[in-house]
Short mmCIF file of N, CA, C and O in Angstrom, two decimals:
data_model
loop_
_atom_site.label_atom_id
_atom_site.label_comp_id
_atom_site.label_asym_id
_atom_site.label_seq_id
_atom_site.Cartn_x
_atom_site.Cartn_y
_atom_site.Cartn_z
N GLN Q 9 30.50 -14.86 20.07
CA GLN Q 9 31.04 -13.28 20.61
C GLN Q 9 29.03 -12.86 21.01
O GLN Q 9 28.90 -12.39 19.61
N VAL Q 10 28.74 -12.68 22.25
CA VAL Q 10 27.66 -11.50 21.89
C VAL Q 10 27.83 -9.95 22.13
O VAL Q 10 28.60 -9.38 22.57
N GLN Q 11 27.34 -9.97 21.42
CA GLN Q 11 26.86 -8.28 20.65
C GLN Q 11 25.52 -7.67 20.98
O GLN Q 11 24.73 -8.37 20.09
N LEU Q 12 25.54 -6.37 21.41
CA LEU Q 12 23.54 -5.53 21.35
C LEU Q 12 24.14 -4.11 20.79
O LEU Q 12 25.42 -3.16 21.64
N VAL Q 13 23.89 -3.58 19.67
CA VAL Q 13 24.27 -2.88 19.03
C VAL Q 13 23.26 -1.77 18.77
O VAL Q 13 22.19 -2.08 18.58
N GLU Q 14 22.82 -0.73 19.70
CA GLU Q 14 22.20 0.59 19.69
C GLU Q 14 21.92 1.69 18.77
O GLU Q 14 23.15 1.60 18.39
N SER Q 15 20.99 1.97 18.40
CA SER Q 15 21.23 3.19 17.75
C SER Q 15 19.71 3.81 18.11
O SER Q 15 18.17 3.67 18.45
N GLY Q 16 19.84 5.05 17.88
CA GLY Q 16 18.50 5.99 17.41
C GLY Q 16 18.45 7.11 18.84
O GLY Q 16 17.11 7.58 18.70
N GLY Q 17 19.09 7.72 19.87
CA GLY Q 17 19.73 8.27 20.55
C GLY Q 17 19.57 9.99 19.73
O GLY Q 17 19.70 9.58 18.59
N GLY Q 18 19.46 10.56 20.37
CA GLY Q 18 20.00 12.29 20.21
C GLY Q 18 19.34 13.04 20.87
O GLY Q 18 18.78 12.85 21.93
N LEU Q 19 19.32 14.54 20.39
CA LEU Q 19 18.64 15.78 21.14
C LEU Q 19 16.49 15.84 20.54
O LEU Q 19 17.16 15.61 19.50
N VAL Q 20 15.95 15.96 21.49
CA VAL Q 20 15.06 16.25 21.31
C VAL Q 20 14.49 17.42 22.49
O VAL Q 20 14.67 17.08 23.46
N GLN Q 21 13.06 17.88 21.54
CA GLN Q 21 12.97 18.80 22.42
C GLN Q 21 11.61 18.37 23.47
O GLN Q 21 11.16 17.57 23.19
N PRO Q 22 11.62 18.70 24.56
CA PRO Q 22 10.21 18.86 25.41
C PRO Q 22 9.03 18.24 24.37
O PRO Q 22 8.72 19.40 23.47
N GLY Q 23 8.61 17.40 24.52
CA GLY Q 23 6.91 17.00 24.06
C GLY Q 23 7.34 15.76 22.67
O GLY Q 23 6.41 15.38 22.17
N GLY Q 24 8.96 15.78 22.45
CA GLY Q 24 8.86 15.14 21.41
C GLY Q 24 9.06 14.06 21.32
O GLY Q 24 8.90 13.38 22.54
N SER Q 25 9.52 13.35 20.36
CA SER Q 25 9.08 11.24 20.04
C SER Q 25 10.55 11.25 19.70
O SER Q 25 11.40 12.07 18.72
N LEU Q 26 11.15 9.67 19.90
CA LEU Q 26 12.40 9.34 19.67
C LEU Q 26 12.11 7.56 19.52
O LEU Q 26 11.53 7.38 19.85
N ARG Q 27 12.37 7.08 18.46
CA ARG Q 27 12.74 5.79 18.66
C ARG Q 27 13.93 5.05 18.75
O ARG Q 27 15.09 5.08 18.07
N LEU Q 28 13.95 3.96 19.63
CA LEU Q 28 15.35 3.53 19.53
C LEU Q 28 15.39 2.18 18.89
O LEU Q 28 14.59 1.33 19.72
N SER Q 29 16.29 1.33 18.76
CA SER Q 29 16.26 0.25 18.34
C SER Q 29 18.09 -0.41 18.75
O SER Q 29 19.11 0.08 19.15
N CYS Q 30 17.61 -1.89 18.71
CA CYS Q 30 18.79 -2.65 19.52
C CYS Q 30 18.98 -3.96 18.76
O CYS Q 30 17.53 -4.92 18.88
N THR Q 31 19.37 -4.59 18.30
CA THR Q 31 20.04 -5.88 17.38
C THR Q 31 20.82 -6.35 18.33
O THR Q 31 21.61 -5.70 18.36
N ALA Q 32 20.82 -7.70 18.34
CA ALA Q 32 21.17 -8.51 19.34
C ALA Q 32 22.12 -10.19 18.54
O ALA Q 32 20.83 -9.89 17.84
N SER Q 33 23.12 -10.12 18.92
CA SER Q 33 23.87 -11.62 18.20
C SER Q 33 24.60 -12.25 18.59
O SER Q 33 25.11 -11.79 19.86
N GLY Q 34 25.05 -13.19 18.68
CA GLY Q 34 25.30 -14.08 19.33
C GLY Q 34 25.23 -14.90 20.16
O GLY Q 34 25.70 -15.87 20.53
N ASP Q 35 24.15 -15.25 20.31
CA ASP Q 35 23.48 -16.13 21.16
C ASP Q 35 21.53 -15.98 20.74
O ASP Q 35 21.59 -15.28 19.99
N SER Q 36 21.18 -17.23 21.79
CA SER Q 36 19.74 -16.96 21.67
C SER Q 36 19.37 -16.49 22.81
O SER Q 36 19.53 -16.52 24.19
N PHE Q 37 18.18 -15.41 22.77
CA PHE Q 37 18.01 -14.13 23.72
C PHE Q 37 16.90 -14.72 24.06
O PHE Q 37 15.75 -14.73 23.41
N TYR Q 38 16.22 -14.52 25.16
CA TYR Q 38 14.91 -14.71 25.58
C TYR Q 38 14.35 -13.22 26.53
O TYR Q 38 13.95 -12.62 25.47
N GLY Q 39 14.35 -12.40 27.28
CA GLY Q 39 13.90 -11.25 28.01
C GLY Q 39 14.93 -10.70 27.06
O GLY Q 39 16.32 -10.86 27.35
N MET Q 40 13.88 -9.37 26.78
CA MET Q 40 14.94 -8.06 26.39
C MET Q 40 14.43 -7.20 27.03
O MET Q 40 13.31 -6.96 27.45
N GLY Q 41 14.86 -5.46 26.82
CA GLY Q 41 14.56 -4.64 27.20
C GLY Q 41 15.67 -3.54 27.22
O GLY Q 41 16.32 -3.31 26.55
N TRP Q 42 15.05 -2.50 28.56
CA TRP Q 42 16.13 -1.51 28.21
C TRP Q 42 16.04 -0.26 29.27
O TRP Q 42 15.15 -0.54 30.48
N ASP Q 43 17.25 -0.44 29.89
CA ASP Q 43 17.86 0.74 31.07
C ASP Q 43 18.30 1.83 30.99
O ASP Q 43 18.26 2.00 29.57
N ARG Q 44 18.48 2.65 32.14
CA ARG Q 44 18.95 3.93 31.27
C ARG Q 44 19.35 4.66 33.10
O ARG Q 44 18.64 4.03 34.08
N GLN Q 45 20.13 5.69 32.51
CA GLN Q 45 21.10 5.85 33.54
C GLN Q 45 21.44 7.36 33.46
O GLN Q 45 21.91 7.83 32.16
N ALA Q 46 20.72 8.27 34.38
CA ALA Q 46 20.72 9.95 33.97
C ALA Q 46 21.90 10.10 35.02
O ALA Q 46 22.40 9.18 36.11
N PRO Q 47 22.69 11.67 35.09
CA PRO Q 47 23.77 11.82 35.67
C PRO Q 47 23.21 11.58 37.56
O PRO Q 47 22.51 12.24 37.33
N GLY Q 48 24.40 11.64 37.83
CA GLY Q 48 24.12 11.20 39.25
C GLY Q 48 23.55 10.32 39.51
O GLY Q 48 22.51 10.36 40.93
N LYS Q 49 22.53 9.54 39.09
CA LYS Q 49 21.17 8.36 39.29
C LYS Q 49 21.84 7.16 39.25
O LYS Q 49 22.42 6.90 38.50
N GLN Q 50 21.14 6.10 40.27
CA GLN Q 50 21.17 4.69 39.71
C GLN Q 50 21.00 4.30 37.70
O GLN Q 50 19.57 5.00 37.78
N ARG Q 51 21.12 3.18 37.63
CA ARG Q 51 20.30 2.56 37.02
C ARG Q 51 19.25 2.71 36.56
O ARG Q 51 19.04 1.61 38.56
N GLU Q 52 18.52 2.45 35.90
CA GLU Q 52 17.23 1.48 36.18
C GLU Q 52 16.01 1.40 34.80
O GLU Q 52 16.33 1.60 34.10
N LEU Q 53 15.08 0.25 35.53
CA LEU Q 53 15.19 -0.90 34.37
C LEU Q 53 14.08 0.60 33.58
O LEU Q 53 13.02 0.76 34.35
N VAL Q 54 14.10 0.25 32.00
CA VAL Q 54 12.65 1.15 31.58
C VAL Q 54 11.55 0.54 31.29
O VAL Q 54 9.89 0.75 31.34
N ALA Q 55 11.82 -0.54 30.50
CA ALA Q 55 10.82 -1.81 29.97
C ALA Q 55 11.45 -2.82 29.39
O ALA Q 55 13.07 -3.21 28.94
N ALA Q 56 10.64 -3.88 29.88
CA ALA Q 56 10.97 -5.24 29.49
C ALA Q 56 10.02 -5.62 28.60
O ALA Q 56 8.91 -5.53 28.74
N ILE Q 57 10.53 -6.73 27.63
CA ILE Q 57 9.80 -7.83 27.05
C ILE Q 57 10.29 -8.82 27.13
O ILE Q 57 11.73 -9.27 26.69
N THR Q 58 9.49 -10.00 26.81
CA THR Q 58 9.37 -11.75 26.80
C THR Q 58 9.27 -11.76 25.62
O THR Q 58 9.05 -11.11 24.58
N SER Q 59 10.26 -13.01 25.59
CA SER Q 59 10.03 -13.61 23.70
C SER Q 59 8.47 -14.06 23.61
O SER Q 59 8.29 -13.87 22.00
N GLY Q 60 7.67 -13.86 24.42
CA GLY Q 60 6.24 -14.68 23.61
C GLY Q 60 5.43 -13.04 24.07
O GLY Q 60 4.01 -12.91 23.34
N GLY Q 61 6.36 -11.77 24.17
CA GLY Q 61 5.67 -10.32 23.66
C GLY Q 61 5.12 -9.74 24.80
O GLY Q 61 4.53 -8.75 24.65
N SER Q 62 5.21 -9.85 26.25
CA SER Q 62 4.54 -9.49 27.24
C SER Q 62 5.69 -8.23 27.97
O SER Q 62 6.55 -8.64 27.75
N THR Q 63 4.94 -7.25 28.17
CA THR Q 63 5.79 -6.16 28.55
C THR Q 63 5.13 -5.94 29.84
O THR Q 63 4.42 -5.97 30.80
N SER Q 64 6.48 -5.14 30.13
CA SER Q 64 6.19 -4.00 31.26
C SER Q 64 7.11 -3.02 31.84
O SER Q 64 8.20 -2.95 30.57
N TYR Q 65 6.31 -1.92 32.17
CA TYR Q 65 7.06 -0.49 32.25
C TYR Q 65 7.44 0.14 33.31
O TYR Q 65 6.88 -0.31 34.39
N ALA Q 66 8.39 0.66 33.07
CA ALA Q 66 8.82 2.06 35.16
C ALA Q 66 7.37 2.16 34.85
O ALA Q 66 6.59 3.12 33.79
N ASN Q 67 6.81 2.76 36.11
CA ASN Q 67 5.57 3.50 36.47
C ASN Q 67 6.20 5.18 35.38
O ASN Q 67 4.98 6.07 35.58
N SER Q 68 6.75 5.36 35.60
CA SER Q 68 7.12 6.72 35.05
C SER Q 68 7.33 6.65 33.71
O SER Q 68 7.32 8.02 33.02
N VAL Q 69 7.51 5.91 33.11
CA VAL Q 69 7.03 6.01 31.59
C VAL Q 69 6.02 5.60 31.09
O VAL Q 69 5.79 5.27 30.05
N LYS Q 70 5.10 4.81 31.38
CA LYS Q 70 3.92 3.94 31.50
C LYS Q 70 2.89 4.97 30.39
O LYS Q 70 2.80 6.21 30.67
N GLY Q 71 2.23 4.34 29.78
CA GLY Q 71 1.83 5.34 28.66
C GLY Q 71 2.63 6.65 27.42
O GLY Q 71 1.31 6.96 26.73
N ARG Q 72 3.42 6.56 27.98
CA ARG Q 72 4.53 7.17 27.10
C ARG Q 72 5.32 6.58 25.84
O ARG Q 72 5.76 7.28 24.49
N PHE Q 73 6.02 5.64 26.59
CA PHE Q 73 6.85 4.40 26.19
C PHE Q 73 6.38 3.44 26.12
O PHE Q 73 5.28 2.89 26.11
N THR Q 74 6.44 2.90 24.47
CA THR Q 74 5.88 1.21 24.22
C THR Q 74 7.62 0.44 23.92
O THR Q 74 8.43 1.00 22.65
N ILE Q 75 7.25 -0.49 24.30
CA ILE Q 75 8.61 -1.54 23.84
C ILE Q 75 7.78 -2.47 22.81
O ILE Q 75 7.23 -2.72 23.13
N SER Q 76 8.58 -3.44 21.83
CA SER Q 76 8.22 -4.01 21.09
C SER Q 76 9.74 -4.62 20.86
O SER Q 76 10.72 -4.34 20.53
N ARG Q 77 9.33 -6.47 20.00
CA ARG Q 77 10.87 -6.76 19.28
C ARG Q 77 10.10 -7.50 18.25
O ARG Q 77 9.00 -8.05 17.75
N ASP Q 78 11.38 -7.58 17.53
CA ASP Q 78 11.31 -8.79 16.24
C ASP Q 78 11.88 -9.98 16.61
O ASP Q 78 13.24 -9.37 16.93
N ASN Q 79 11.31 -10.67 16.83
CA ASN Q 79 12.24 -12.00 17.34
C ASN Q 79 13.36 -12.64 16.31
O ASN Q 79 14.22 -13.04 16.45
N ALA Q 80 12.67 -12.46 15.16
CA ALA Q 80 13.51 -12.81 13.85
C ALA Q 80 14.24 -11.94 13.46
O ALA Q 80 15.43 -12.84 12.72
N LYS Q 81 14.42 -10.68 13.63
CA LYS Q 81 15.44 -9.82 13.82
C LYS Q 81 16.28 -9.95 15.31
O LYS Q 81 17.49 -9.31 15.00
N ASN Q 82 16.07 -10.75 16.05
CA ASN Q 82 16.80 -10.17 17.27
C ASN Q 82 16.90 -8.66 17.91
O ASN Q 82 17.92 -7.91 18.35
N THR Q 83 16.05 -7.90 17.50
CA THR Q 83 15.55 -6.67 17.58
C THR Q 83 14.44 -6.09 18.32
O THR Q 83 13.95 -6.80 18.27
N VAL Q 84 15.22 -5.27 19.06
CA VAL Q 84 14.03 -4.71 20.22
C VAL Q 84 14.17 -3.36 20.59
O VAL Q 84 14.88 -2.47 19.62
N TYR Q 85 12.94 -2.33 19.81
CA TYR Q 85 12.36 -1.43 19.90
C TYR Q 85 12.33 -0.34 21.38
O TYR Q 85 11.47 -0.99 21.94
N LEU Q 86 12.36 0.41 21.49
CA LEU Q 86 12.02 1.76 22.51
C LEU Q 86 10.85 2.81 22.07
O LEU Q 86 11.89 3.78 21.92
N GLN Q 87 9.74 2.71 21.34
CA GLN Q 87 9.17 4.37 21.49
C GLN Q 87 9.12 5.04 22.75
O GLN Q 87 7.86 4.97 23.17
N MET Q 88 9.75 5.96 21.79
CA MET Q 88 9.38 6.82 23.50
C MET Q 88 8.82 8.50 22.47
O MET Q 88 9.47 9.23 22.09
N ASN Q 89 7.57 8.85 23.47
CA ASN Q 89 6.48 9.60 23.21
C ASN Q 89 6.86 10.72 23.81
O ASN Q 89 7.18 10.56 25.18
N SER Q 90 6.25 12.04 23.83
CA SER Q 90 5.87 12.64 24.72
C SER Q 90 7.06 13.03 26.36
O SER Q 90 7.15 12.74 27.08
N LEU Q 91 8.23 13.11 25.31
CA LEU Q 91 9.55 12.94 26.34
C LEU Q 91 9.36 14.39 27.22
O LEU Q 91 8.95 15.49 26.83
N LYS Q 92 10.31 14.10 28.39
CA LYS Q 92 10.47 14.99 29.20
C LYS Q 92 11.71 15.04 29.54
O LYS Q 92 12.76 14.33 29.40
N PRO Q 93 12.15 16.55 29.80
CA PRO Q 93 13.64 16.82 29.99
C PRO Q 93 13.83 15.37 31.21
O PRO Q 93 15.52 15.67 31.45
N GLU Q 94 13.25 15.34 32.02
CA GLU Q 94 13.95 13.99 33.38
C GLU Q 94 13.80 12.72 32.48
O GLU Q 94 14.47 11.68 32.86
N ASP Q 95 13.50 12.25 31.38
CA ASP Q 95 13.73 11.55 30.35
C ASP Q 95 15.43 11.44 30.01
O ASP Q 95 16.19 10.63 29.17
N THR Q 96 16.15 12.58 30.22
CA THR Q 96 17.56 12.52 29.79
C THR Q 96 17.98 12.01 30.62
O THR Q 96 18.51 11.80 31.29
N ALA Q 97 18.81 10.64 29.60
CA ALA Q 97 19.85 10.00 30.65
C ALA Q 97 20.21 8.88 29.27
O ALA Q 97 20.54 9.17 27.81
N VAL Q 98 21.47 7.90 29.81
CA VAL Q 98 21.93 7.16 28.41
C VAL Q 98 20.90 5.94 28.85
O VAL Q 98 20.68 5.62 29.90
N TYR Q 99 20.69 5.19 27.70
CA TYR Q 99 19.57 4.25 27.65
C TYR Q 99 20.44 3.19 26.82
O TYR Q 99 21.14 3.10 25.92
N PHE Q 100 20.57 1.97 27.87
CA PHE Q 100 20.74 0.94 27.22
C PHE Q 100 20.15 -0.02 27.00
O PHE Q 100 18.62 -0.89 27.68
N CYS Q 101 20.35 -0.91 25.77
CA CYS Q 101 19.69 -2.23 25.65
C CYS Q 101 19.49 -3.21 26.39
O CYS Q 101 21.30 -3.56 26.96
N ASN Q 102 19.15 -4.07 26.77
CA ASN Q 102 19.45 -5.31 27.78
C ASN Q 102 18.89 -6.84 26.94
O ASN Q 102 17.95 -6.68 26.62
N ALA Q 103 19.42 -7.91 27.24
CA ALA Q 103 19.03 -8.99 26.51
C ALA Q 103 19.41 -10.14 27.16
O ALA Q 103 20.77 -10.78 27.66
N ASP Q 104 18.57 -11.47 27.78
CA ASP Q 104 18.98 -12.33 28.70
C ASP Q 104 19.63 -13.39 27.60
O ASP Q 104 17.96 -13.96 27.12
N ALA Q 105 20.59 -14.04 27.93
CA ALA Q 105 21.07 -15.25 27.11
C ALA Q 105 20.56 -16.41 28.04
O ALA Q 105 19.51 -16.31 29.51
N ALA Q 106 21.24 -17.63 28.06
CA ALA Q 106 20.57 -19.05 29.11
C ALA Q 106 21.37 -18.40 30.54
O ALA Q 106 20.97 -19.24 31.40
N PHE Q 107 22.67 -17.77 30.06
CA PHE Q 107 23.34 -17.73 31.17
C PHE Q 107 23.49 -16.12 32.29
O PHE Q 107 23.96 -16.44 33.19
N ARG Q 108 23.31 -15.84 31.41
CA ARG Q 108 23.29 -14.33 31.69
C ARG Q 108 22.94 -12.82 31.13
O ARG Q 108 22.55 -13.27 29.75
N ARG Q 109 22.70 -11.54 31.72
CA ARG Q 109 22.23 -10.70 30.96
C ARG Q 109 23.16 -10.04 30.39
O ARG Q 109 24.29 -9.62 31.16
N HIS Q 110 23.11 -9.42 29.02
CA HIS Q 110 24.00 -8.57 28.51
C HIS Q 110 23.57 -6.97 28.09
O HIS Q 110 22.24 -7.13 28.09
N TRP Q 111 24.45 -6.19 28.27
CA TRP Q 111 23.87 -5.01 28.05
C TRP Q 111 25.12 -4.28 27.14
O TRP Q 111 26.10 -4.57 26.50
N GLY Q 112 24.21 -3.56 26.03
CA GLY Q 112 24.67 -3.09 24.66
C GLY Q 112 25.53 -1.87 26.01
O GLY Q 112 25.72 -1.43 26.75
N GLN Q 113 26.44 -0.79 24.81
CA GLN Q 113 27.38 0.32 24.81
C GLN Q 113 26.87 1.59 25.35
O GLN Q 113 27.08 2.15 25.84
N GLY Q 114 25.39 1.92 25.14
CA GLY Q 114 24.49 2.88 25.42
C GLY Q 114 24.00 3.83 24.77
O GLY Q 114 24.89 4.09 23.54
N THR Q 115 23.14 4.60 24.33
CA THR Q 115 22.71 5.57 23.47
C THR Q 115 22.02 7.22 24.30
O THR Q 115 21.26 6.57 25.21
N GLN Q 116 22.85 7.79 23.97
CA GLN Q 116 22.45 9.35 24.76
C GLN Q 116 20.95 9.43 24.59
O GLN Q 116 20.83 9.79 23.23
N VAL Q 117 20.20 10.38 25.16
CA VAL Q 117 18.44 10.65 25.17
C VAL Q 117 19.03 11.92 25.73
O VAL Q 117 19.09 11.66 27.26
N THR Q 118 19.04 13.17 25.14
CA THR Q 118 19.00 14.18 25.61
C THR Q 118 17.53 14.99 25.22
O THR Q 118 17.45 15.01 24.06
N VAL Q 119 16.60 15.98 26.00
CA VAL Q 119 15.49 16.53 26.24
C VAL Q 119 15.72 17.47 26.31
O VAL Q 119 15.84 17.67 28.09
N SER Q 120 15.44 18.72 25.84
CA SER Q 120 15.91 20.14 25.99
C SER Q 120 15.04 20.99 25.40
O SER Q 120 15.52 20.31 23.57
N SER Q 121 14.96 22.50 25.25
CA SER Q 121 14.58 23.06 24.52
C SER Q 121 15.95 24.36 24.60
O SER Q 121 15.74 25.04 23.55
#
């Protein structure tokens, strides 16, 4: 059974930093990444990383967020710096297995003073 377990969300002031982690188990995973969904908005892809380490980012987070992964641990990280109130959302880890994409339960990130 595939499981994705996220951690690291919370409340942070504007300009602050958070680091999200997600460990996947139960299958072999290729691409991994993070989506987010703010209240009243569609879910959007934030960042993605291939098993070879190639990365891509949404324009809104380029230069502020960094995605990385530890293949031996099936873990993906999202380092978020210079956070803005518009980054407030539920962040979902995703991982691609052979036949489908899996998602975690989500972790809340709130950026507010």
